[in-house]
Amino acid sequence: MKFKLSPYLLGFQTLLLLGLVLVSLGLFYYSNGIFYLIDWEFLTLNSCVMTMTFIFDWMSLLFVGCVFLISSMVIFYSESYMCSDLYKIRFYFLVFLFVMSMMMMIVSPNLISILIGWDGLGLVSYCLVVYFQNFKSYSAGMVTILTNRIGDVAILLSIAWMFNYGSWHFIYYACSYESWSVYLILLIILAGFTSSAQIPFSSWLPAAMAAPTPVSALVHSSTLVTAGVYLIIRFSDYLMVFDTWFFLMISMMTMFMSGLGANFEFDLKKVIALSTLSQLGLMMSILFLGFKELAFFHLLTHAFFKALLFLCAGLMIHCMSDSQDIRHMGTMISYLPLTCCCFCVSNLSLCGLPFLAGFYSKDLILESMLFSYHNFFVFIVFFVSVGLTSCYSLRLVFYCLTFNMNCYSCQGYFEDKIMNGSMFLLVILSVISGSLLGWIMFDSPHMYSFSLELSVLPLIFVFLGGWLGYESSFFYFEDLYASSMYFMTLFMGSMWFMPSLSTYMLNSSVLNFSELSYSIMDGGWGEYVISKSSYLWSSLLSSFLVIFQENNVKLFMLVFLLMIFLIVI
């Protein structure tokens, strides 16, 4: 009997080992202040030298290690999730290529190599979104790749603009401020906003839920959507001399809009996608307030519990005959106890419940915001958004796990050992990663002195939002849709009409023009008159010459007889 090693298990073991090594190395580099730049000279031709540069500091190693740990769990989970798929090996290599593209983007101090990883993320994400080949997946994939192409153009323009510096290694110029540096940072922020789906580029993030659930766990935790945040963190030294109030406002509006929209959504994966968008808005907001370490801290803690949330949701969707509507779920705690425990841990960590991973980063972010002397509008939006996070998270828990018995009578509930095994490490990290990273990254603790009311205000909003989420679980939105507030409800529940603005407005003008151009040029006479004219004339001339070559004796005799005839006449 031959032993056949699954590529999924091999990839899981490799990435898990690499992730543990890189995380340990990153913590060692941080504690000792080690920083390495490695130049790999891969081509020398006469006096032309081409090198590839990699940066290995605590931030890049820690992030790559976390990406590898999450990817190993996702690949191990996919061994069972994709077992009945005909092309599961193709899926495995696409996921592996996706992870390698993210690694390339993280360890690059050079805009050229960043573009290679960035383009790899965009291309592979399109292949994964359209993996289930249907019309909805194709549409979602097209919105995803076209939105991210805007970021590619911004990075290309940044590369062209960095000719002014003399090198594309941005880390050499992180503290050099010129009058025209504002153009470079504007282009980088545009690229980061497209990848992290900030307003007005938010519509692609829920649409990308057409991908398989393991891909969603990877995309929404540590790869594509976090690439924009990580890129701006790397360029954050440029932000110190600029007034970023406009970008702060956009990030806060993204955080508020997605938190509000998640309370009106009934698709399980879209609710989790909108929660990702809310947390991305939180990271961007605190980054533009000037706290890049806090943004990176929340980036890491969020990656663990968001990946766990998607893995639990994937198993629930499998058990519900692939239905993603939370109104079809209910009382799942009786059939999937272990999965529901993991689901609750990740949701409560997302809410910021004390002593879970999300609490350490979110509470520190709110206290730093309170201490940054911004206006009352910033204060209100931050705290209301935290309350909305608790609201939709508790609404999701009560809809899926306890009451609302609307599931089909014939339902196959199962808890797979491989799927549950992939959740164990993420559950542990969702509990301890906040305190562990907080102790290591902030060796001197942040000391803020507030009044009692301000100290307990984050917890008040967390518990108030949870109570509202519990109450909204019993509320049927059909009554609200039928009322006079129909337009307002539709506006808040559809991401402020952003999907419509991203798609339908283009149909009437741009696509009609492209169809007209195609019918005139490629599908009309232009194809023959312009595109194929040189080919037609050359082929006509060659065929004429071939006639002469193949019939030269006949033609010679014919011309001779014609000349005789003319002479006689």
XYZ file of C-alpha atoms in Angstrom:
569
model
C 0.000 0.000 0.000
C 1.489 3.297 -1.120
C 1.443 6.277 1.223
C 0.206 9.404 -0.544
C 1.002 12.731 1.150
C -1.609 15.398 0.512
C -0.200 18.745 -0.724
C -2.587 20.447 1.697
C -0.992 18.695 4.684
C 2.505 19.366 3.356
C 1.703 23.071 2.864
C 0.132 23.243 6.320
C 3.199 21.787 8.039
C 5.637 23.955 6.065
C 3.795 27.218 6.642
C 3.159 26.444 10.326
C 6.845 25.777 10.949
C 7.925 28.877 8.999
C 5.328 30.997 10.804
C 6.509 29.940 14.263
C 10.157 30.537 13.309
C 9.468 33.976 11.806
C 7.322 35.150 14.725
C 10.042 34.089 17.181
C 12.681 35.785 15.029
C 10.600 38.972 14.807
C 10.225 39.137 18.590
C 13.978 38.543 18.978
C 14.762 41.319 16.469
C 12.421 43.700 18.309
C 13.918 43.056 21.728
C 17.483 43.507 20.407
C 16.848 46.289 17.882
C 18.143 44.258 14.915
C 17.458 45.440 11.362
C 18.720 43.762 8.185
C 18.714 44.861 4.541
C 19.700 42.075 2.146
C 20.719 42.861 -1.454
C 20.516 39.961 -3.883
C 22.413 40.738 -7.084
C 20.731 38.480 -9.618
C 21.989 39.991 -12.892
C 25.204 41.794 -13.871
C 25.695 42.793 -17.497
C 28.749 44.976 -18.210
C 28.218 47.976 -15.909
C 24.487 47.318 -15.355
C 23.734 45.681 -11.994
C 20.222 44.524 -11.090
C 19.512 43.729 -7.443
C 16.541 42.615 -5.374
C 16.420 44.077 -1.864
C 14.638 42.580 1.141
C 14.003 44.207 4.495
C 13.998 42.080 7.649
C 13.019 44.038 10.728
C 10.672 43.190 13.582
C 7.602 44.552 11.775
C 8.049 42.637 8.503
C 9.063 39.380 10.236
C 6.209 39.531 12.736
C 3.636 40.244 10.025
C 4.957 37.545 7.661
C 4.979 35.071 10.542
C 1.341 35.870 11.397
C 0.366 35.556 7.717
C 2.047 32.134 7.554
C 0.367 30.934 10.764
C -3.092 31.940 9.531
C -2.391 30.550 6.046
C -1.345 27.198 7.502
C -4.644 26.932 9.388
C -6.611 27.961 6.292
C -4.839 25.391 4.079
C -5.379 22.671 6.697
C -9.068 23.677 6.848
C -9.294 23.552 3.035
C -8.165 19.909 3.041
C -11.653 19.030 4.305
C -13.618 22.009 2.943
C -12.535 21.465 -0.688
C -12.359 17.641 -0.564
C -15.183 17.136 -3.072
C -13.960 19.809 -5.473
C -12.720 18.566 -8.833
C -9.890 21.100 -9.079
C -8.755 21.235 -5.455
C -5.052 21.058 -6.428
C -5.517 24.172 -8.559
C -7.153 25.861 -5.563
C -4.225 24.894 -3.330
C -1.642 26.407 -5.666
C -3.687 29.595 -6.073
C -3.861 30.033 -2.295
C -0.132 29.339 -1.968
C 0.649 31.874 -4.706
C -1.589 34.375 -2.905
C 0.394 33.952 0.332
C 3.740 34.254 -1.473
C 2.597 37.481 -3.174
C 1.708 38.930 0.231
C 5.107 37.914 1.594
C 6.809 39.595 -1.377
C 4.902 42.797 -0.676
C 5.740 42.788 3.052
C 9.519 42.242 2.871
C 10.106 44.781 0.078
C 11.600 48.207 0.830
C 11.501 48.973 -2.874
C 8.467 50.250 -4.770
C 9.279 48.093 -7.801
C 9.230 44.840 -5.816
C 6.206 46.069 -3.852
C 4.419 46.415 -7.193
C 5.282 42.792 -8.056
C 3.671 41.539 -4.836
C 0.776 43.995 -5.169
C 0.005 42.866 -8.725
C 0.281 39.239 -7.659
C -2.301 39.848 -4.931
C -4.683 41.527 -7.355
C -4.381 38.898 -10.081
C -4.649 35.850 -7.798
C -7.540 37.433 -5.861
C -9.442 37.739 -9.160
C -8.781 34.053 -9.936
C -10.014 33.065 -6.477
C -13.128 35.283 -6.510
C -14.240 33.776 -9.835
C -13.344 30.248 -8.661
C -17.024 29.240 -8.559
C -17.769 29.979 -12.178
C -21.104 31.760 -12.343
C -22.371 35.170 -13.330
C -22.318 36.553 -9.788
C -18.703 35.481 -9.251
C -17.614 36.985 -12.570
C -19.257 40.307 -11.728
C -17.720 40.355 -8.241
C -14.292 39.467 -9.623
C -14.493 42.243 -12.196
C -15.416 44.856 -9.559
C -12.576 43.587 -7.355
C -9.834 43.657 -9.969
C -10.874 46.967 -11.553
C -10.965 48.715 -8.175
C -7.553 47.361 -7.243
C -6.139 48.425 -10.634
C -6.573 52.027 -9.445
C -4.103 51.241 -6.675
C -1.720 49.719 -9.217
C -1.809 52.914 -11.272
C -1.128 54.950 -8.112
C 1.947 52.820 -7.300
C 3.179 53.101 -10.899
C 2.884 56.882 -10.696
C 4.708 56.760 -7.339
C 7.522 54.826 -9.003
C 7.741 57.480 -11.705
C 7.636 60.261 -9.109
C 10.476 58.677 -7.105
C 12.824 59.409 -9.994
C 13.127 62.738 -8.173
C 14.821 60.948 -5.282
C 17.439 58.916 -7.124
C 16.326 55.556 -5.748
C 13.129 53.539 -5.378
C 14.076 52.453 -1.846
C 11.577 54.565 0.043
C 13.073 53.729 3.463
C 16.150 55.812 2.602
C 13.986 58.918 2.234
C 11.415 58.344 4.994
C 12.524 61.462 6.883
C 13.376 63.732 3.935
C 10.586 66.234 3.451
C 10.417 68.249 0.254
C 7.720 70.524 -1.062
C 6.734 67.925 -3.653
C 6.662 64.971 -1.238
C 2.940 65.610 -0.838
C 2.297 64.129 -4.299
C 4.065 60.901 -3.383
C 2.148 60.423 -0.134
C -1.166 61.230 -1.871
C -0.531 58.465 -4.409
C 0.431 55.990 -1.665
C -2.728 56.842 0.312
C -4.821 56.325 -2.843
C -3.254 52.887 -3.339
C -3.848 51.999 0.317
C -7.466 53.171 0.174
C -8.274 51.016 -2.862
C -6.742 47.887 -1.330
C -8.311 48.470 2.103
C -11.699 49.402 0.555
C -12.129 52.806 2.133
C -14.841 55.153 0.851
C -15.474 55.488 -2.130
C -13.876 52.108 -3.006
C -15.825 50.060 -0.440
C -18.188 48.163 -2.711
C -15.713 45.481 -3.821
C -15.161 44.074 -0.319
C -18.635 42.527 0.262
C -18.757 41.525 -3.417
C -15.555 39.491 -2.997
C -17.513 37.134 -0.723
C -18.274 35.131 -3.880
C -14.916 33.397 -3.278
C -14.723 30.127 -1.279
C -14.855 30.659 2.489
C -11.188 29.684 3.169
C -10.150 32.383 0.701
C -12.407 34.884 2.479
C -10.728 33.965 5.776
C -7.333 34.657 4.230
C -8.284 37.826 2.329
C -10.124 39.475 5.208
C -7.663 38.653 7.949
C -4.100 39.103 6.818
C -3.564 39.485 3.068
C -5.262 41.666 0.464
C -7.250 44.126 2.593
C -4.437 44.585 5.119
C -1.868 45.282 2.385
C -3.106 48.869 2.074
C -2.860 49.483 5.829
C 0.625 47.964 5.945
C 1.783 50.082 2.980
C 0.661 53.320 4.661
C 2.261 52.196 7.955
C 5.553 51.840 6.074
C 5.159 55.377 4.670
C 3.782 56.806 7.926
C 6.903 58.901 8.586
C 5.865 61.086 5.657
C 2.509 61.760 7.320
C 4.023 63.553 10.308
C 4.405 66.878 8.502
C 1.042 66.870 6.688
C -2.447 67.653 7.900
C -4.418 64.447 7.316
C -7.828 65.560 8.615
C -9.532 64.740 5.284
C -8.280 61.145 5.237
C -9.153 60.780 8.916
C -12.715 61.817 8.109
C -12.964 59.313 5.226
C -11.666 56.477 7.443
C -14.108 57.336 10.217
C -17.006 57.475 7.758
C -15.978 54.044 6.428
C -15.928 52.671 9.961
C -19.342 54.144 10.745
C -20.953 53.227 7.404
C -19.887 49.576 7.503
C -20.900 49.135 11.140
C -24.322 50.567 10.379
C -24.768 48.476 7.235
C -23.858 45.222 9.006
C -26.902 45.625 11.278
C -29.193 45.557 8.228
C -27.531 42.615 6.463
C -28.774 38.999 6.538
C -25.984 37.313 4.557
C -23.595 35.722 7.089
C -20.421 36.262 5.054
C -21.357 39.834 4.143
C -21.929 40.703 7.802
C -18.405 39.478 8.581
C -17.069 41.320 5.511
C -18.631 44.571 6.691
C -17.127 44.011 10.138
C -13.718 43.701 8.426
C -14.380 46.996 6.665
C -15.260 48.590 10.005
C -11.994 47.391 11.582
C -10.010 48.603 8.553
C -11.577 52.030 9.041
C -10.511 51.892 12.703
C -6.917 51.027 11.744
C -6.754 53.786 9.137
C -8.257 56.327 11.540
C -5.774 55.691 14.328
C -2.974 55.651 11.737
C -3.912 59.142 10.515
C -4.072 60.279 14.140
C -0.358 59.448 14.308
C -0.280 56.099 16.164
C 1.269 53.687 13.672
C 2.293 51.134 16.350
C -1.306 50.898 17.558
C -2.544 50.429 13.973
C -0.047 47.582 13.484
C -0.972 46.092 16.886
C -4.666 45.999 15.957
C -3.772 44.680 12.497
C -2.188 41.585 14.062
C -4.814 40.894 16.726
C -7.658 41.444 14.229
C -6.095 38.945 11.801
C -6.391 36.049 14.261
C -9.994 36.412 15.398
C -11.269 37.403 11.942
C -9.741 34.288 10.343
C -11.352 32.197 13.095
C -14.706 33.884 12.500
C -14.662 33.002 8.803
C -13.608 29.391 9.419
C -16.515 28.923 11.845
C -18.902 30.568 9.368
C -17.708 28.226 6.597
C -18.548 25.138 8.637
C -21.965 26.574 9.523
C -22.695 27.317 5.872
C -21.684 23.758 4.948
C -24.090 22.353 7.517
C -26.919 24.610 6.312
C -26.816 23.127 2.786
C -24.725 26.095 1.587
C -27.286 28.688 2.660
C -25.699 31.921 3.914
C -28.907 33.584 5.141
C -28.827 33.915 8.934
C -32.644 33.766 8.978
C -32.322 30.106 7.923
C -30.127 29.334 10.911
C -30.880 28.931 14.592
C -30.304 26.635 17.593
C -26.966 25.576 16.072
C -25.449 25.514 19.557
C -27.236 22.173 20.072
C -25.694 20.549 16.987
C -22.279 22.240 16.584
C -21.134 22.958 20.161
C -17.397 23.197 19.505
C -17.768 25.366 16.402
C -20.229 27.651 18.197
C -17.791 28.069 21.109
C -15.080 29.179 18.665
C -17.606 31.436 16.918
C -18.495 33.122 20.222
C -14.846 33.583 21.228
C -14.012 35.297 17.932
C -17.150 37.459 18.048
C -16.536 38.570 21.624
C -12.914 39.320 20.784
C -14.155 41.431 17.876
C -16.463 43.312 20.255
C -13.572 44.090 22.588
C -14.712 42.056 25.583
C -12.176 42.470 28.415
C -9.141 40.163 28.466
C -9.634 38.833 24.943
C -7.252 39.828 22.128
C -9.428 42.547 20.627
C -9.842 44.310 23.983
C -6.144 45.163 24.376
C -5.842 46.806 20.962
C -9.263 48.499 20.751
C -9.213 49.847 24.299
C -5.719 51.263 23.784
C -6.835 52.829 20.484
C -9.833 54.516 22.130
C -7.756 55.824 25.030
C -5.114 57.179 22.644
C -7.851 58.864 20.618
C -9.244 60.467 23.798
C -5.791 61.755 24.627
C -5.088 63.187 21.147
C -7.136 66.385 21.664
C -9.402 66.021 18.653
C -12.864 67.444 18.349
C -16.149 66.059 19.604
C -17.121 64.662 16.178
C -14.117 62.288 16.182
C -14.967 61.273 19.742
C -18.604 60.450 18.906
C -17.874 58.535 15.678
C -15.241 56.350 17.354
C -17.424 55.368 20.279
C -20.606 54.887 18.235
C -18.681 52.661 15.813
C -17.439 50.539 18.733
C -21.038 50.222 19.914
C -22.177 49.222 16.412
C -19.493 46.493 16.353
C -20.960 44.946 19.500
C -24.461 45.385 18.094
C -24.025 43.403 14.874
C -21.782 40.807 16.559
C -24.354 39.959 19.247
C -27.140 40.059 16.649
C -25.183 37.502 14.625
C -24.655 35.265 17.662
C -28.320 35.252 18.633
C -29.575 34.777 15.064
C -27.252 31.849 14.335
C -26.854 30.015 17.602
C -29.890 30.273 19.859
C -33.420 31.065 18.742
C -34.998 31.554 15.272
C -35.561 27.875 14.402
C -36.049 28.308 10.638
C -33.696 25.641 9.308
C -34.746 22.868 6.942
C -36.156 19.687 8.444
C -33.561 17.463 6.749
C -30.197 18.949 7.673
C -26.850 17.208 7.991
C -24.940 18.630 10.958
C -21.358 17.464 11.377
C -18.185 18.680 13.062
C -15.194 17.702 11.007
C -11.985 16.896 12.904
C -9.801 18.675 10.368
C -11.969 21.808 10.332
C -12.164 21.930 14.121
C -8.455 21.189 14.415
C -7.634 24.230 12.299
C -9.646 26.396 14.701
C -7.768 25.421 17.878
C -4.606 27.476 17.303
C -6.658 30.466 16.173
C -8.831 30.232 19.309
C -5.726 30.306 21.509
C -4.301 33.250 19.565
C -7.661 35.070 19.700
C -7.440 34.918 23.477
C -3.754 35.492 24.285
C -2.310 37.379 21.278
C -3.527 40.780 22.518
C -1.875 40.583 25.917
C 1.231 38.819 24.561
C 1.875 41.322 21.754
C 0.971 44.215 24.042
C 3.575 43.192 26.612
C 6.264 42.726 23.972
C 5.569 45.645 21.603
C 5.009 48.250 24.320
C 7.820 47.552 26.764
C 7.055 50.784 28.603
C 3.302 50.790 29.280
C 1.068 53.592 28.036
C -0.172 55.503 31.061
C -3.301 57.599 30.504
C -5.014 59.407 33.360
C -8.771 59.831 32.830
C -11.766 60.430 34.998
C -13.835 57.423 36.026
C -16.540 58.232 33.438
C -14.077 58.319 30.525
C -12.280 55.200 31.753
C -15.395 53.045 31.683
C -16.909 54.696 28.585
C -15.509 52.091 26.112
C -17.004 49.256 28.167
C -20.316 51.126 28.449
C -20.535 51.407 24.659
C -19.541 47.741 24.224
C -22.279 46.487 26.568
C -24.840 49.009 25.281
C -24.165 47.898 21.694
C -24.493 44.260 22.746
C -27.845 44.953 24.356
C -29.077 46.737 21.208
C -27.885 43.786 19.107
C -29.863 41.413 21.294
C -32.979 43.567 20.984
C -32.578 43.925 17.203
C -32.525 40.119 16.901
C -36.253 40.131 17.669
C -36.958 43.002 15.285
C -38.222 42.235 11.792
C -36.989 44.699 9.246
C -39.886 43.929 6.931
C -41.982 46.236 9.105
C -39.425 48.988 8.712
C -39.108 48.475 4.962
C -42.863 48.803 4.612
C -42.973 52.010 6.661
C -42.348 55.606 5.715
C -38.617 55.171 6.527
C -38.109 52.856 3.575
C -35.612 55.105 1.770
C -33.535 55.733 4.898
C -33.440 52.017 5.720
C -32.448 51.166 2.160
C -29.763 53.857 2.252
C -28.190 52.589 5.486
C -28.485 48.903 4.548
C -26.916 49.216 1.085
C -23.599 50.871 2.054
C -24.925 54.334 1.224
C -25.693 53.234 -2.382
C -21.983 52.716 -3.068
C -22.394 49.420 -5.011
C -24.853 51.195 -7.293
C -22.464 54.097 -7.782
C -19.621 51.679 -8.541
C -21.492 49.631 -11.141
C -24.763 50.970 -12.474
C -23.489 54.480 -13.222
C -20.768 52.994 -15.419
C -23.202 50.876 -17.424
C -25.045 53.758 -19.021
C -22.015 55.590 -20.419
C -18.706 53.727 -20.342
C -19.986 50.267 -21.299
C -22.301 51.626 -23.987
C -19.403 53.560 -25.493
C -17.188 50.462 -25.412
C -19.929 48.422 -27.108
C -20.311 51.078 -29.800
C -16.537 51.188 -30.337
C -16.412 47.407 -30.609
C -19.269 47.261 -33.112
C -17.665 49.950 -35.298
C -14.028 48.873 -35.096
C -13.574 45.214 -34.121
C -16.946 43.997 -35.327
C -17.347 46.281 -38.374
C -15.491 47.523 -41.444
C -12.759 49.009 -39.303
C -11.422 45.509 -38.649
C -10.808 44.991 -42.389
C -9.976 48.545 -43.474
C -7.584 49.399 -40.598
C -6.487 46.351 -38.640
C -6.238 43.827 -41.501
C -5.368 46.179 -44.386
C -1.645 45.386 -44.439
C -2.379 41.676 -44.183
C -4.967 41.800 -46.984
C -2.749 43.764 -49.409
C 0.279 41.597 -48.774
C -1.694 38.373 -49.139
C -3.332 39.651 -52.347
C 0.039 40.580 -53.832
C 1.633 37.275 -52.803
C -1.240 35.266 -54.289
C -0.848 37.255 -57.535
C 2.870 36.422 -57.642
C 2.154 32.760 -56.909
C -0.053 32.637 -60.038
C 2.901 33.878 -62.103
C 5.314 31.427 -60.537
C 3.130 28.367 -60.985
C 1.900 29.183 -64.525
C 4.941 30.861 -66.097
C 5.046 28.611 -69.249
C 1.341 29.019 -69.886
C 1.544 32.745 -69.414
C 4.615 32.975 -71.699
C 2.814 31.085 -74.521
C -0.329 33.166 -73.998
C 1.625 36.419 -74.227
C 3.445 35.096 -77.342
C 0.175 34.259 -79.056
C -1.263 37.645 -78.054
C 1.739 39.454 -79.560
C 1.417 37.430 -82.820
C -2.266 38.317 -82.964
C -1.528 42.026 -82.479
C 1.192 41.982 -85.208
C -1.128 40.291 -87.710
C -3.847 42.819 -87.027
